[in-house]
Short mmCIF file of C-alpha atoms in Angstrom, two decimals:
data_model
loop_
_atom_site.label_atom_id
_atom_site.label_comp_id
_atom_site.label_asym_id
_atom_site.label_seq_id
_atom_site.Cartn_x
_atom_site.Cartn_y
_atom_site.Cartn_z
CA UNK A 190 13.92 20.60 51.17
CA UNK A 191 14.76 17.27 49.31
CA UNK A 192 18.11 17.36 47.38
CA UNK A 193 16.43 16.17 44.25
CA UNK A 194 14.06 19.28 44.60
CA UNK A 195 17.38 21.19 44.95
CA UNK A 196 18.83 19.78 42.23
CA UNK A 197 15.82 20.37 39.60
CA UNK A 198 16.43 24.22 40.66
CA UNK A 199 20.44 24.33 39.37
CA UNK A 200 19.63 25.68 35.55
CA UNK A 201 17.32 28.92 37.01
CA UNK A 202 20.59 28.99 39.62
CA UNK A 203 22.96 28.69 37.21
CA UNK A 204 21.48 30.90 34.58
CA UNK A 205 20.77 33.68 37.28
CA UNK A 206 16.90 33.28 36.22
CA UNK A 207 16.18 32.74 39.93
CA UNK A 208 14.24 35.02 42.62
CA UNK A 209 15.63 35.71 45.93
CA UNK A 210 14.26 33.46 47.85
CA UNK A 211 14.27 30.69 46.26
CA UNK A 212 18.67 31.44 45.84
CA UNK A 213 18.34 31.71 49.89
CA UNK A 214 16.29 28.64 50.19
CA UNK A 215 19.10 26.52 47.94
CA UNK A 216 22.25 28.42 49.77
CA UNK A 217 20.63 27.14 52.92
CA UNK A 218 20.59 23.41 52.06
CA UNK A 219 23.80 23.69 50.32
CA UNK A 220 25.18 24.71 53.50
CA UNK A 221 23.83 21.29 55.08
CA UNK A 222 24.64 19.03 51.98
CA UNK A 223 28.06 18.20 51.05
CA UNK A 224 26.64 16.06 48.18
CA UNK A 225 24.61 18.60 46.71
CA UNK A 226 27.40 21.53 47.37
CA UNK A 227 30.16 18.78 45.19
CA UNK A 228 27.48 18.52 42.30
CA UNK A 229 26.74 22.45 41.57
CA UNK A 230 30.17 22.68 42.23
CA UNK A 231 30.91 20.30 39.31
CA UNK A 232 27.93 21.36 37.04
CA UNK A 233 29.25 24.94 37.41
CA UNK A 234 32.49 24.34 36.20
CA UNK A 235 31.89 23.20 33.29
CA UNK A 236 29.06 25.85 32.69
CA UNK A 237 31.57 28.50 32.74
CA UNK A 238 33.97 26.70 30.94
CA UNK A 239 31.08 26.45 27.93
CA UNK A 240 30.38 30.33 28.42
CA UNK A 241 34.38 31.46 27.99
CA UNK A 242 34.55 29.25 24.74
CA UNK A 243 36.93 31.59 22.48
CA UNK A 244 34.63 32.90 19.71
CA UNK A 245 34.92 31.84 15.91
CA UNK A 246 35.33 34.30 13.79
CA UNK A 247 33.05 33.81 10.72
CA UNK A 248 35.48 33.43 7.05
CA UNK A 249 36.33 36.90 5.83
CA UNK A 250 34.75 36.81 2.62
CA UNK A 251 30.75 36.14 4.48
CA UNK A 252 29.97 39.41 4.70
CA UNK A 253 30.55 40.36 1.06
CA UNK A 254 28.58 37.27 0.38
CA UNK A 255 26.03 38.47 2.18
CA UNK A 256 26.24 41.63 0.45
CA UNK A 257 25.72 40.03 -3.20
CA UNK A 258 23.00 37.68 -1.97
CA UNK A 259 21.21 40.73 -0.73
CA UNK A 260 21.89 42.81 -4.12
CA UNK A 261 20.89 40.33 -6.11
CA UNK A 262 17.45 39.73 -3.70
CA UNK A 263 16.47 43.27 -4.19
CA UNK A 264 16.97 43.49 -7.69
CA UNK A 265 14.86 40.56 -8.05
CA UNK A 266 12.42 42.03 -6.21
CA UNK A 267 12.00 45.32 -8.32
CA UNK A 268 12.17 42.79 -11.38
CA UNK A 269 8.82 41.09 -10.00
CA UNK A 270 7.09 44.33 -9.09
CA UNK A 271 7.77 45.30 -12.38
CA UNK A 272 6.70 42.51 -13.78
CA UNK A 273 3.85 41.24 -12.08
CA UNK A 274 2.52 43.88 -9.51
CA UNK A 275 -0.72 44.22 -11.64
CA UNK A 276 -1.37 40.63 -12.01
CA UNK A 277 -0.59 40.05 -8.32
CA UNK A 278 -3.04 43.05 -7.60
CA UNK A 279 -5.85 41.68 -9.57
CA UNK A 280 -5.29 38.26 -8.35
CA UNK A 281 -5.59 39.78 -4.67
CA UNK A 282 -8.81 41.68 -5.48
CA UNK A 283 -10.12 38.39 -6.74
CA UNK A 284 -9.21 36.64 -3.34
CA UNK A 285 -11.03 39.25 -1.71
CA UNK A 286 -14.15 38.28 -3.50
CA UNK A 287 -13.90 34.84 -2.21
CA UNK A 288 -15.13 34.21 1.23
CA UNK A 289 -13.32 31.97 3.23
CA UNK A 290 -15.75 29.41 4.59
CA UNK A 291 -16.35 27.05 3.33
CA UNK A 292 -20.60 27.44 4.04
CA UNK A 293 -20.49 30.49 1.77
CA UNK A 294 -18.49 29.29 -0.57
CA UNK A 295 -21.08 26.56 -1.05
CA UNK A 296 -23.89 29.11 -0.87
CA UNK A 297 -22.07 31.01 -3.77
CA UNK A 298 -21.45 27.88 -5.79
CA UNK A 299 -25.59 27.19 -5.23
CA UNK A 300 -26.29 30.68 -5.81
CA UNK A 301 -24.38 30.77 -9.63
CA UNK A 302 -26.14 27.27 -10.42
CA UNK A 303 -29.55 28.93 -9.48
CA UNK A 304 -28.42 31.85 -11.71
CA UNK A 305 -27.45 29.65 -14.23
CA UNK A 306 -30.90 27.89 -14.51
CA UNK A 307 -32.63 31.04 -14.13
CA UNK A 308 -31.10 32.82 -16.49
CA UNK A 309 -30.12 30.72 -18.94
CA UNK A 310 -33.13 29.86 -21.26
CA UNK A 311 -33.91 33.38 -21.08
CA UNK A 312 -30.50 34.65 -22.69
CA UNK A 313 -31.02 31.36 -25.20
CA UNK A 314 -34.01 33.30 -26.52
CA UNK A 315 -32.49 36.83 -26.39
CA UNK A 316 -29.41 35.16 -28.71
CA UNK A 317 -32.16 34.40 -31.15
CA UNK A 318 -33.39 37.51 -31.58
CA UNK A 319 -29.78 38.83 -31.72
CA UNK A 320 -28.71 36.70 -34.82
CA UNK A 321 -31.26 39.34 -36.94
CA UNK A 322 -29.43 42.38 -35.97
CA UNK A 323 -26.13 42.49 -36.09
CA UNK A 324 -23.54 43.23 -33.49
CA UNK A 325 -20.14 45.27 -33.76
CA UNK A 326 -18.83 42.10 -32.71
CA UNK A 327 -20.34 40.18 -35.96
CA UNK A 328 -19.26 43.09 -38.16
CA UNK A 329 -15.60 42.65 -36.76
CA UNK A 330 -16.01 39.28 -37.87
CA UNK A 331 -17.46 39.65 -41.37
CA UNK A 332 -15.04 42.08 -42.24
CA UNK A 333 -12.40 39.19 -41.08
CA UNK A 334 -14.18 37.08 -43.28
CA UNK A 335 -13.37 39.51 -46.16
CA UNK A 336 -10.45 39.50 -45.68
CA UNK A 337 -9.86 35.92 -45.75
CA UNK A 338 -11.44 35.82 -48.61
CA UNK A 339 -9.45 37.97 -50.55
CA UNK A 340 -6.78 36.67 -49.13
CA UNK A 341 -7.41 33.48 -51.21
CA UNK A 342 -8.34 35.06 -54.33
CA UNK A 343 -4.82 36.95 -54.28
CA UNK A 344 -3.55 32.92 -53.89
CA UNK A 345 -5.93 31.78 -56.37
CA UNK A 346 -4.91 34.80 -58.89
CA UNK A 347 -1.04 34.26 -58.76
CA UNK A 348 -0.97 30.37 -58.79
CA UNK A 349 -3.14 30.03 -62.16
CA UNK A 350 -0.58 32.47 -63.60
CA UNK A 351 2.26 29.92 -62.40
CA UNK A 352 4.28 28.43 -65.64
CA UNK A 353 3.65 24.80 -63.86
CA UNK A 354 0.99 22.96 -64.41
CA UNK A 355 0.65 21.32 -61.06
CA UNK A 356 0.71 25.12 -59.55
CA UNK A 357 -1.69 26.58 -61.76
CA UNK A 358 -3.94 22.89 -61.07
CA UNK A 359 -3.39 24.67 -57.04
CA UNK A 360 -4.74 27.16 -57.99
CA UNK A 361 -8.02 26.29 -59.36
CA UNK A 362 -8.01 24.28 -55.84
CA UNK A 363 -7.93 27.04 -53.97
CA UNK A 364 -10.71 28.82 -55.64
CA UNK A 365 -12.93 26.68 -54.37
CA UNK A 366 -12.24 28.19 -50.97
CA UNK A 367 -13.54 31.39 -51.89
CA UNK A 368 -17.17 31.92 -51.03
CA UNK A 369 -17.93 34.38 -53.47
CA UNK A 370 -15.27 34.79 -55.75
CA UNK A 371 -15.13 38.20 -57.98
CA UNK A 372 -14.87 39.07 -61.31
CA UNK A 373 -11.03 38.69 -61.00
CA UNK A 374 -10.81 35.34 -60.46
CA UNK A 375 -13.98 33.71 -62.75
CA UNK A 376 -12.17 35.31 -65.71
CA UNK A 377 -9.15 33.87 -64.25
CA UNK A 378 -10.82 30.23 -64.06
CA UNK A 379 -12.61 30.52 -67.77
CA UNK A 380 -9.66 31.47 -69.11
CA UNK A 381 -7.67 28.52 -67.94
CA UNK A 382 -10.63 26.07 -69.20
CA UNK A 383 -10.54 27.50 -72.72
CA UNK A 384 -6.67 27.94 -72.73
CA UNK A 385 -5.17 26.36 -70.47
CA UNK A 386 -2.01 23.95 -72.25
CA UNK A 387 -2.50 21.11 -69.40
CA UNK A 388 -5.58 19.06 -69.69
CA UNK A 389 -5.85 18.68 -65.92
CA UNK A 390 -5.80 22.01 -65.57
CA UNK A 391 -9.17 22.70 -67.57
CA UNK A 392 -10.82 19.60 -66.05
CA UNK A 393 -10.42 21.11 -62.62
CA UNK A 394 -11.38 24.73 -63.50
CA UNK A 395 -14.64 22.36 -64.87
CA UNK A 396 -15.43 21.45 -61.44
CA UNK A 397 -14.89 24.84 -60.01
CA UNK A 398 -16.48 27.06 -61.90
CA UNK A 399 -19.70 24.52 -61.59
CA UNK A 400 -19.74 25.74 -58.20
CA UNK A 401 -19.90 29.35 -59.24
CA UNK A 402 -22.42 28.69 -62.16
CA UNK A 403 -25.03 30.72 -60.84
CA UNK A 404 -23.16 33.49 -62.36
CA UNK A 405 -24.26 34.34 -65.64
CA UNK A 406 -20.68 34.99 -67.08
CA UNK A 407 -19.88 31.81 -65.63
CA UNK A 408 -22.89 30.21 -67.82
CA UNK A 409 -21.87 32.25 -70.69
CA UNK A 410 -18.49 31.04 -70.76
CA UNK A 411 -19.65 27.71 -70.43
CA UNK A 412 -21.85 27.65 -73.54
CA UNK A 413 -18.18 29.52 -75.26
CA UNK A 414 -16.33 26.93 -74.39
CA UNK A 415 -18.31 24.12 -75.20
CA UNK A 416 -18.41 25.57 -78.75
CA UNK A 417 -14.83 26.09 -78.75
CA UNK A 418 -13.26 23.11 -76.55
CA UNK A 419 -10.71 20.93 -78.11
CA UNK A 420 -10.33 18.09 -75.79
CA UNK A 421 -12.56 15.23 -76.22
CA UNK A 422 -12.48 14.75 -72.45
CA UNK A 423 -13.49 18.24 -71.53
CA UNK A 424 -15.91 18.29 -73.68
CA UNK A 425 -17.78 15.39 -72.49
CA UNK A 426 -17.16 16.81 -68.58
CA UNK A 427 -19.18 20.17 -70.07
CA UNK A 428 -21.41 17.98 -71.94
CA UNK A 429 -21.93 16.01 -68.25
CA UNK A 430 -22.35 19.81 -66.70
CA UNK A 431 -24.58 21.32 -68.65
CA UNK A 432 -27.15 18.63 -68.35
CA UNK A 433 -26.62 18.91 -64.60
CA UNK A 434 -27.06 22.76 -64.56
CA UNK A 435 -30.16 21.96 -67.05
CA UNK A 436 -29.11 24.83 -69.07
CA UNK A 437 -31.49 24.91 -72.15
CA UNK A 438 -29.36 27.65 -73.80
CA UNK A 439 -26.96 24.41 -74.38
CA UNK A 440 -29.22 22.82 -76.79
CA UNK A 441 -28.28 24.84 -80.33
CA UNK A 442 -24.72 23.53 -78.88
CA UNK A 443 -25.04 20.30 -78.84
CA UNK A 444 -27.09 19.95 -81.84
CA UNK A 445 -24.28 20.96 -83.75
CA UNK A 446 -21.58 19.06 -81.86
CA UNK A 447 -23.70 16.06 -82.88
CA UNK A 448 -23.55 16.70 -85.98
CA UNK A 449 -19.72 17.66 -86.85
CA UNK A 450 -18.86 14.54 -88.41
CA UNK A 451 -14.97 15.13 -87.54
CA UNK A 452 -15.69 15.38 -84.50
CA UNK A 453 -14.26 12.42 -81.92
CA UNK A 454 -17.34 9.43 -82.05
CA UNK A 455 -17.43 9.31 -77.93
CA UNK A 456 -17.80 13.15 -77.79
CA UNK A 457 -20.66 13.04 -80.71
CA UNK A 458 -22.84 10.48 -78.44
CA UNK A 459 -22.03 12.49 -75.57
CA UNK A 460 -23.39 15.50 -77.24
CA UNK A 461 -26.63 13.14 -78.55
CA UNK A 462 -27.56 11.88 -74.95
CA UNK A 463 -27.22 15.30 -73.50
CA UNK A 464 -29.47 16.64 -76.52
CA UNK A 465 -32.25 14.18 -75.28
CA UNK A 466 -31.82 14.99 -71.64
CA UNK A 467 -32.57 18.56 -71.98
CA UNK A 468 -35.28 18.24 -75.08
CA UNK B 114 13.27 43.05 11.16
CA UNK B 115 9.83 44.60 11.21
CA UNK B 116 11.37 47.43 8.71
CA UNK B 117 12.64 44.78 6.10
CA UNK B 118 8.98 43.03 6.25
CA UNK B 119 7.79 45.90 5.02
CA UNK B 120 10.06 45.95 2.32
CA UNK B 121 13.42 47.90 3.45
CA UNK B 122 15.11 44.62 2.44
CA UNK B 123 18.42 46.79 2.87
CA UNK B 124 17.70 47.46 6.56
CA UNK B 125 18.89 43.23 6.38
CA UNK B 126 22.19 44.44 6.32
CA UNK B 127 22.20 45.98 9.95
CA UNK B 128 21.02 42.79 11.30
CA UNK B 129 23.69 41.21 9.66
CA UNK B 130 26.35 43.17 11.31
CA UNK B 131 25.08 42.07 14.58
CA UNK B 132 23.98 38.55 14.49
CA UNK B 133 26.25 37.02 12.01
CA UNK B 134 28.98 36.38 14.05
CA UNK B 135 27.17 34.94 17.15
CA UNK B 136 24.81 32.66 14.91
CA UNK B 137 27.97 31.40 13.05
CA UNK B 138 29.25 30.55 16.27
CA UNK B 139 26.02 28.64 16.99
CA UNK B 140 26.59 27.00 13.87
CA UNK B 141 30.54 25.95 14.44
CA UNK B 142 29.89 24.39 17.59
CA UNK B 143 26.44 22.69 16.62
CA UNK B 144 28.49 21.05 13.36
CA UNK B 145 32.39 21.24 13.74
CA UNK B 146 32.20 22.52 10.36
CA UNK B 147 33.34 26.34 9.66
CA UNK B 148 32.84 25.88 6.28
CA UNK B 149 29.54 24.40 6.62
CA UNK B 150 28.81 26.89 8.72
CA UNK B 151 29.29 29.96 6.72
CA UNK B 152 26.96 28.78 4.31
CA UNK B 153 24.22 28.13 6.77
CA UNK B 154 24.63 31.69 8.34
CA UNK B 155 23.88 32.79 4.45
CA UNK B 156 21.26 30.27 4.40
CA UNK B 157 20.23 31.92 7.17
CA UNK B 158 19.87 35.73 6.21
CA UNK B 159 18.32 34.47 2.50
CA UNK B 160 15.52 32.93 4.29
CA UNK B 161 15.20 35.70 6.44
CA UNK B 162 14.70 37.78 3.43
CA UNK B 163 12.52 34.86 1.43
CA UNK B 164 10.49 34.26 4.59
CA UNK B 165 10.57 37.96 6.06
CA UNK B 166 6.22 37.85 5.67
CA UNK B 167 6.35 35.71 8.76
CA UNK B 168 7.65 37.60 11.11
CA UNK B 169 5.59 39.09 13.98
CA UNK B 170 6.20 42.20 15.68
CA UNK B 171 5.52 40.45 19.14
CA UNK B 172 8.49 37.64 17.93
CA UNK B 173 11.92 38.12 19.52
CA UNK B 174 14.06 38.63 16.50
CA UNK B 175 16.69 36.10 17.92
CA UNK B 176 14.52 33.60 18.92
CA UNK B 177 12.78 33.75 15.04
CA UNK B 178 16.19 34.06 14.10
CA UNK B 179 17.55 30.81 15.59
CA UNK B 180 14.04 28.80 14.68
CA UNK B 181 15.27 29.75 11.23
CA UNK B 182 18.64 28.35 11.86
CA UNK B 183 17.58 25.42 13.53
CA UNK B 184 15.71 24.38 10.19
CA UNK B 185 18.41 25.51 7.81
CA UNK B 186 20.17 23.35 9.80
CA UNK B 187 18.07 20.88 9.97
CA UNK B 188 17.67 20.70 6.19
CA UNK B 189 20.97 21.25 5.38
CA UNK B 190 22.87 18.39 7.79
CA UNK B 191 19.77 16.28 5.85
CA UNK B 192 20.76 16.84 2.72
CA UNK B 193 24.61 16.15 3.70
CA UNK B 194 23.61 12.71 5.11
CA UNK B 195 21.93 11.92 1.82
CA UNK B 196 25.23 12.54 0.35
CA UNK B 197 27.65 11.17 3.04
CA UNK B 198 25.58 8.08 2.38
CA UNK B 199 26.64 7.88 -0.79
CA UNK B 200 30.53 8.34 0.43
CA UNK B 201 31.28 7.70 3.03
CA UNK B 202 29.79 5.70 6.06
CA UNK B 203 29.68 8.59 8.57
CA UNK B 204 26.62 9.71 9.84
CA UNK B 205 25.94 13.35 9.11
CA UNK B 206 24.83 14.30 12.77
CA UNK B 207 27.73 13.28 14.06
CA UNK B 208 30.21 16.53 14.76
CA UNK B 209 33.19 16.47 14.54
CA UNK B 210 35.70 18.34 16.32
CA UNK B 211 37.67 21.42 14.93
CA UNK B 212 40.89 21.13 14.05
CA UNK B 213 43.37 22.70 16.88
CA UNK B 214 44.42 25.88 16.05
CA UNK B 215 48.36 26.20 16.97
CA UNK B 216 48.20 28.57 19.63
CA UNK B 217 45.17 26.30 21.17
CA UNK B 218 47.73 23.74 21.67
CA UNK B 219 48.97 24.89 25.19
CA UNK B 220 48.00 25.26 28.48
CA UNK B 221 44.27 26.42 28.76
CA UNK B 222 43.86 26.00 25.10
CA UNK B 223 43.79 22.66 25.68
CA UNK B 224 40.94 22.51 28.17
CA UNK B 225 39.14 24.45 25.46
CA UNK B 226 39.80 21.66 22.68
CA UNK B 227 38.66 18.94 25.27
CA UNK B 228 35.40 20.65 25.92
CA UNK B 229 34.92 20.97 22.26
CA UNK B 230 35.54 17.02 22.46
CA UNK B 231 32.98 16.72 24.64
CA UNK B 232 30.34 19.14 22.82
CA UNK B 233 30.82 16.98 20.11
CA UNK B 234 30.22 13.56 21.46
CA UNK B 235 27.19 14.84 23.29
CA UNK B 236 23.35 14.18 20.79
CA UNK B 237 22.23 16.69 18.96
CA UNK B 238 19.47 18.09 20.55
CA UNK B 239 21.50 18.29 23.71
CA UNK B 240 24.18 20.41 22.04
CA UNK B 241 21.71 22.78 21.20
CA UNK B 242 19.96 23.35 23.92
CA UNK B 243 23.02 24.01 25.77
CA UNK B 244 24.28 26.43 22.91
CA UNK B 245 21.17 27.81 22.57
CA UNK B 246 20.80 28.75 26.58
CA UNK B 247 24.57 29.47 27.84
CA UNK B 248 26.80 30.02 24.80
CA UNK B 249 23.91 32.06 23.27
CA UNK B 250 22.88 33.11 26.86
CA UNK B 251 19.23 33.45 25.52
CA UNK B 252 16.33 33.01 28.36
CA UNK B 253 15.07 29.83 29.12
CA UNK B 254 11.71 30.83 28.09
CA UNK B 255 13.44 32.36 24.72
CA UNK B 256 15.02 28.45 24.39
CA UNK B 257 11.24 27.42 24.66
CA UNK B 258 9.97 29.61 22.13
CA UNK B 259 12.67 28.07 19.68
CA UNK B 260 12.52 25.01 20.57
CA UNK B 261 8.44 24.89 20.56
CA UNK B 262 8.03 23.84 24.21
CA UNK B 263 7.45 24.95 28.13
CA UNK B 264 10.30 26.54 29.98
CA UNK B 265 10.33 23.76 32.34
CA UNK B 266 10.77 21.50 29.38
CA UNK B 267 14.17 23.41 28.65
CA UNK B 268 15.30 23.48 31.99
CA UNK B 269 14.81 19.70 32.41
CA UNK B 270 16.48 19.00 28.88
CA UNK B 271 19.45 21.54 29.98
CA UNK B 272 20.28 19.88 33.54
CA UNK B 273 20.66 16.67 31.75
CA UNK B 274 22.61 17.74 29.03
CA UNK B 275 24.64 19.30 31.35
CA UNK B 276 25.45 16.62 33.15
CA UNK B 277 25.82 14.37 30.28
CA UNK B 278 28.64 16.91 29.40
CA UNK B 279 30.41 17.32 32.68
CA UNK B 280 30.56 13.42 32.27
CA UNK B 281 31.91 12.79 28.79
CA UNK B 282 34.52 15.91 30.13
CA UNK B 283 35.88 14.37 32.80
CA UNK B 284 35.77 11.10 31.21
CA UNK B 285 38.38 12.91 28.19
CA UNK B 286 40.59 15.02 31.13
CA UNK B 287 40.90 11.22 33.12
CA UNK B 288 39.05 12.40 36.02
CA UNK B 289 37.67 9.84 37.78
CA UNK B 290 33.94 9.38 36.98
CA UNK B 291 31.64 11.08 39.70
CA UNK B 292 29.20 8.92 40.69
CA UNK B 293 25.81 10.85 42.14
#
């Protein structure tokens, strides 16, 4: 046996991981080899030496560290299970679903766009037919609606009564919001165009209630007004409407608007070229 | 260990009593650094707890145990080169030695403070293996499984480091260098 051989076998010897023979075959050239005898000498000094180092003793406070750390982990732990145990579950249950190749997941990816194709002009028609009847989840949403909606007239209601006129000029705003306002609020609206103090404010309730004038106590308070109205320029705005609504009833009206000589001259032509518009 | 996987997190404790000591012994002579080295062993046992998932019944829990160390380690003497960058010019792998203790002053003692000398000037990786396989007194083929290579691999790596040591040893006790 070579020394070098020998010498590649001193950690098993020194460690005691060695077998029998193998201890006999390196005792027996040890016996023969001074050289080899002076270096496991030397290499087992200092290997004891390492293995009788004094031991450390860790700083008195680590174990109560260790103590809090641990506290602290397990009460975060109940804090998450607490929390999030059914989201975790769920999200495990949908990993399951997944498959793990990456073939099948292609094949399912192909699969939901076949699906998709398939499927989808045939649900396209079946929508159709659904917008006739309707759903609970359309009747959740009407009733929404409503509520919206009188939502806004409650608005609409409290700003007209507002002492300011830029409010109350809110107000009329917001009616026009309102899909189908009630009787509530169109009394609300004629009364600010035949009373109202601030001329802006009966202008604008103009404009609104022209959207509502399918209503016929929106017409007939039209034709009241117009009889009534004060202002030159809100009389020529009702003048302008009821030529746009067409309203015949209009014409005894204006005849006799066109004929009140006190009356202001711009409102009296106003009154003359509605007249021939709707004769 | 198997037990706290499976969510006795308290059973951790036991462990602790056991291995704490030894591992922060790993640690002292690895770094020179007893503080240091109390917060790795807590490093330790956290990610133990944080990484408990991983463990296999088939593992030996020391040799997961010092594969955890080794990284916490690893990270940690990272982190505090980073910083020793910043403030000083020593390298953070380099040990140092530990201060004397007065009664290590005499006699024996001092043989004790020289091979601690020694430990210290030898690499890294040499250190450890040596810790690892006679201070530890794990199996080679436990060293291996820590280290992520073949027994022979360790045995190799621990005859040099050995004699590196004996070297650097007698070089600090004035022994005349032995030349093979």
């Amino acid at each position: 046996m070579k020394c070098e051989q020998v010498r590649e076998e001193f950690p098993d010897y020194l460690g005691g991981e060695i077998s029998t023979p193998a201890r006999a075959r390196i005792d027996g050239h040890l016996a023969g080899c001074a050289a080899c005898r002076e270096e496991l000498n030397s290499l087992s000094a200092i290997w004891a030496r390492l293995g009788s180092l004094p031991e450390e003793e860790p700083s008195p406070t680590s174990e109560a560290r260790f103590h809090a750390m641990l506290e602290a982990y397990r009460q975060g732990m109940k804090q998450a299970n607490r929390d999030s145990s059914p989201r975790v579950t769920l999200a495990d249950w949908l990993a399951a679903l997944w498959p793990r190749q990456p073939a099948l997941q292609f094949a399912v990816a192909v699969l939901f766009f076949a699906a998709g194709l398939l499927l989808g002009p045939a649900l396209l028609q079946r929508q159709q037919y659904k917008t006739v009847t309707v759903g609970t989840n359309d009747r959740a949403l009407v009733q929404l609606r409503e509520e919206v909606s009188s939502m806004r007239q409650l608005v609409t209601l409290a700003l007209l009564q507002q002492p300011s006129a830029s409010e109350r000029l809110r107000g009329v705003n917001w009616s026009y919001q309102i899909e189908q306002p009630d009787r509530e609020v169109l009394s609300a609206l004629l009364r600010a165009l035949d009373s109202d103090p601030n001329v802006n404010v009966r202008l604008a309730a103009v404009d609104a209630l022209h959207l509502f004038a399918s209503d016929a106590m929106v017409r007939r308070g039209l034709l009241r007004s117009l009889a009534e109205q004060k202002s030159p320029l809100v009389q020529i705005e009702l003048i302008n409407l009821m030529v746009e609504l067409k309203e015949k009833e209009s014409v005894p009206v204006l005849r006799e608007l066109s004929q009140k000589q006190e009356l202001n001259p711009a409102v009296r032509q106003r009154a003359e070229w509605g007249l021939q518009k709707l004769g | 260990m198997a037990e706290v996987r499976d969510g006795e997190v308290e059973k951790l404790g036991v462990l602790f009593e056991r291995h704490h000591q030894p591992l922060f012994n790993f640690f002292v002579r690895l770094t020179g650094h007893r503080e240091f080295s109390d917060d790795l062993v807590q490093e330790v046992f956290f990610r133990m707890l944080k990484y408990r998932h991983t463990f296999q019944p088939e593992n030996q829990f020391r040799s997961w145990m010092f594969q955890i160390a080794r990284n916490a380690h690893f990270d940690a003497s990272r982190k505090r080169q980073r910083e020793a960058r910043l403030n000083s010019p020593v390298s953070g792998e380099e040990m140092v030695a530990p201060e004397p203790t007065p009664d290590q002053r005499a006699g024996r003692q001092q043989e004790i403070r020289l091979l601690q000398r020694a430990l210290a000037r030898l690499p890294l990786e040499k250190r450890e293996v040596l810790l690892l396989s006679r201070v530890q007194e794990l199996k080679y083929n436990e060293v291996a499984e820590i280290l992520g290579c073949d027994p022979g691999t360790v045995k190799v790596r621990v005859h040099r480091a050995l004699k590196e040591l004996r070297d650097i040893f007698r070089e600090l006790t004035g022994e005349k260098r032995y030349e093979v």
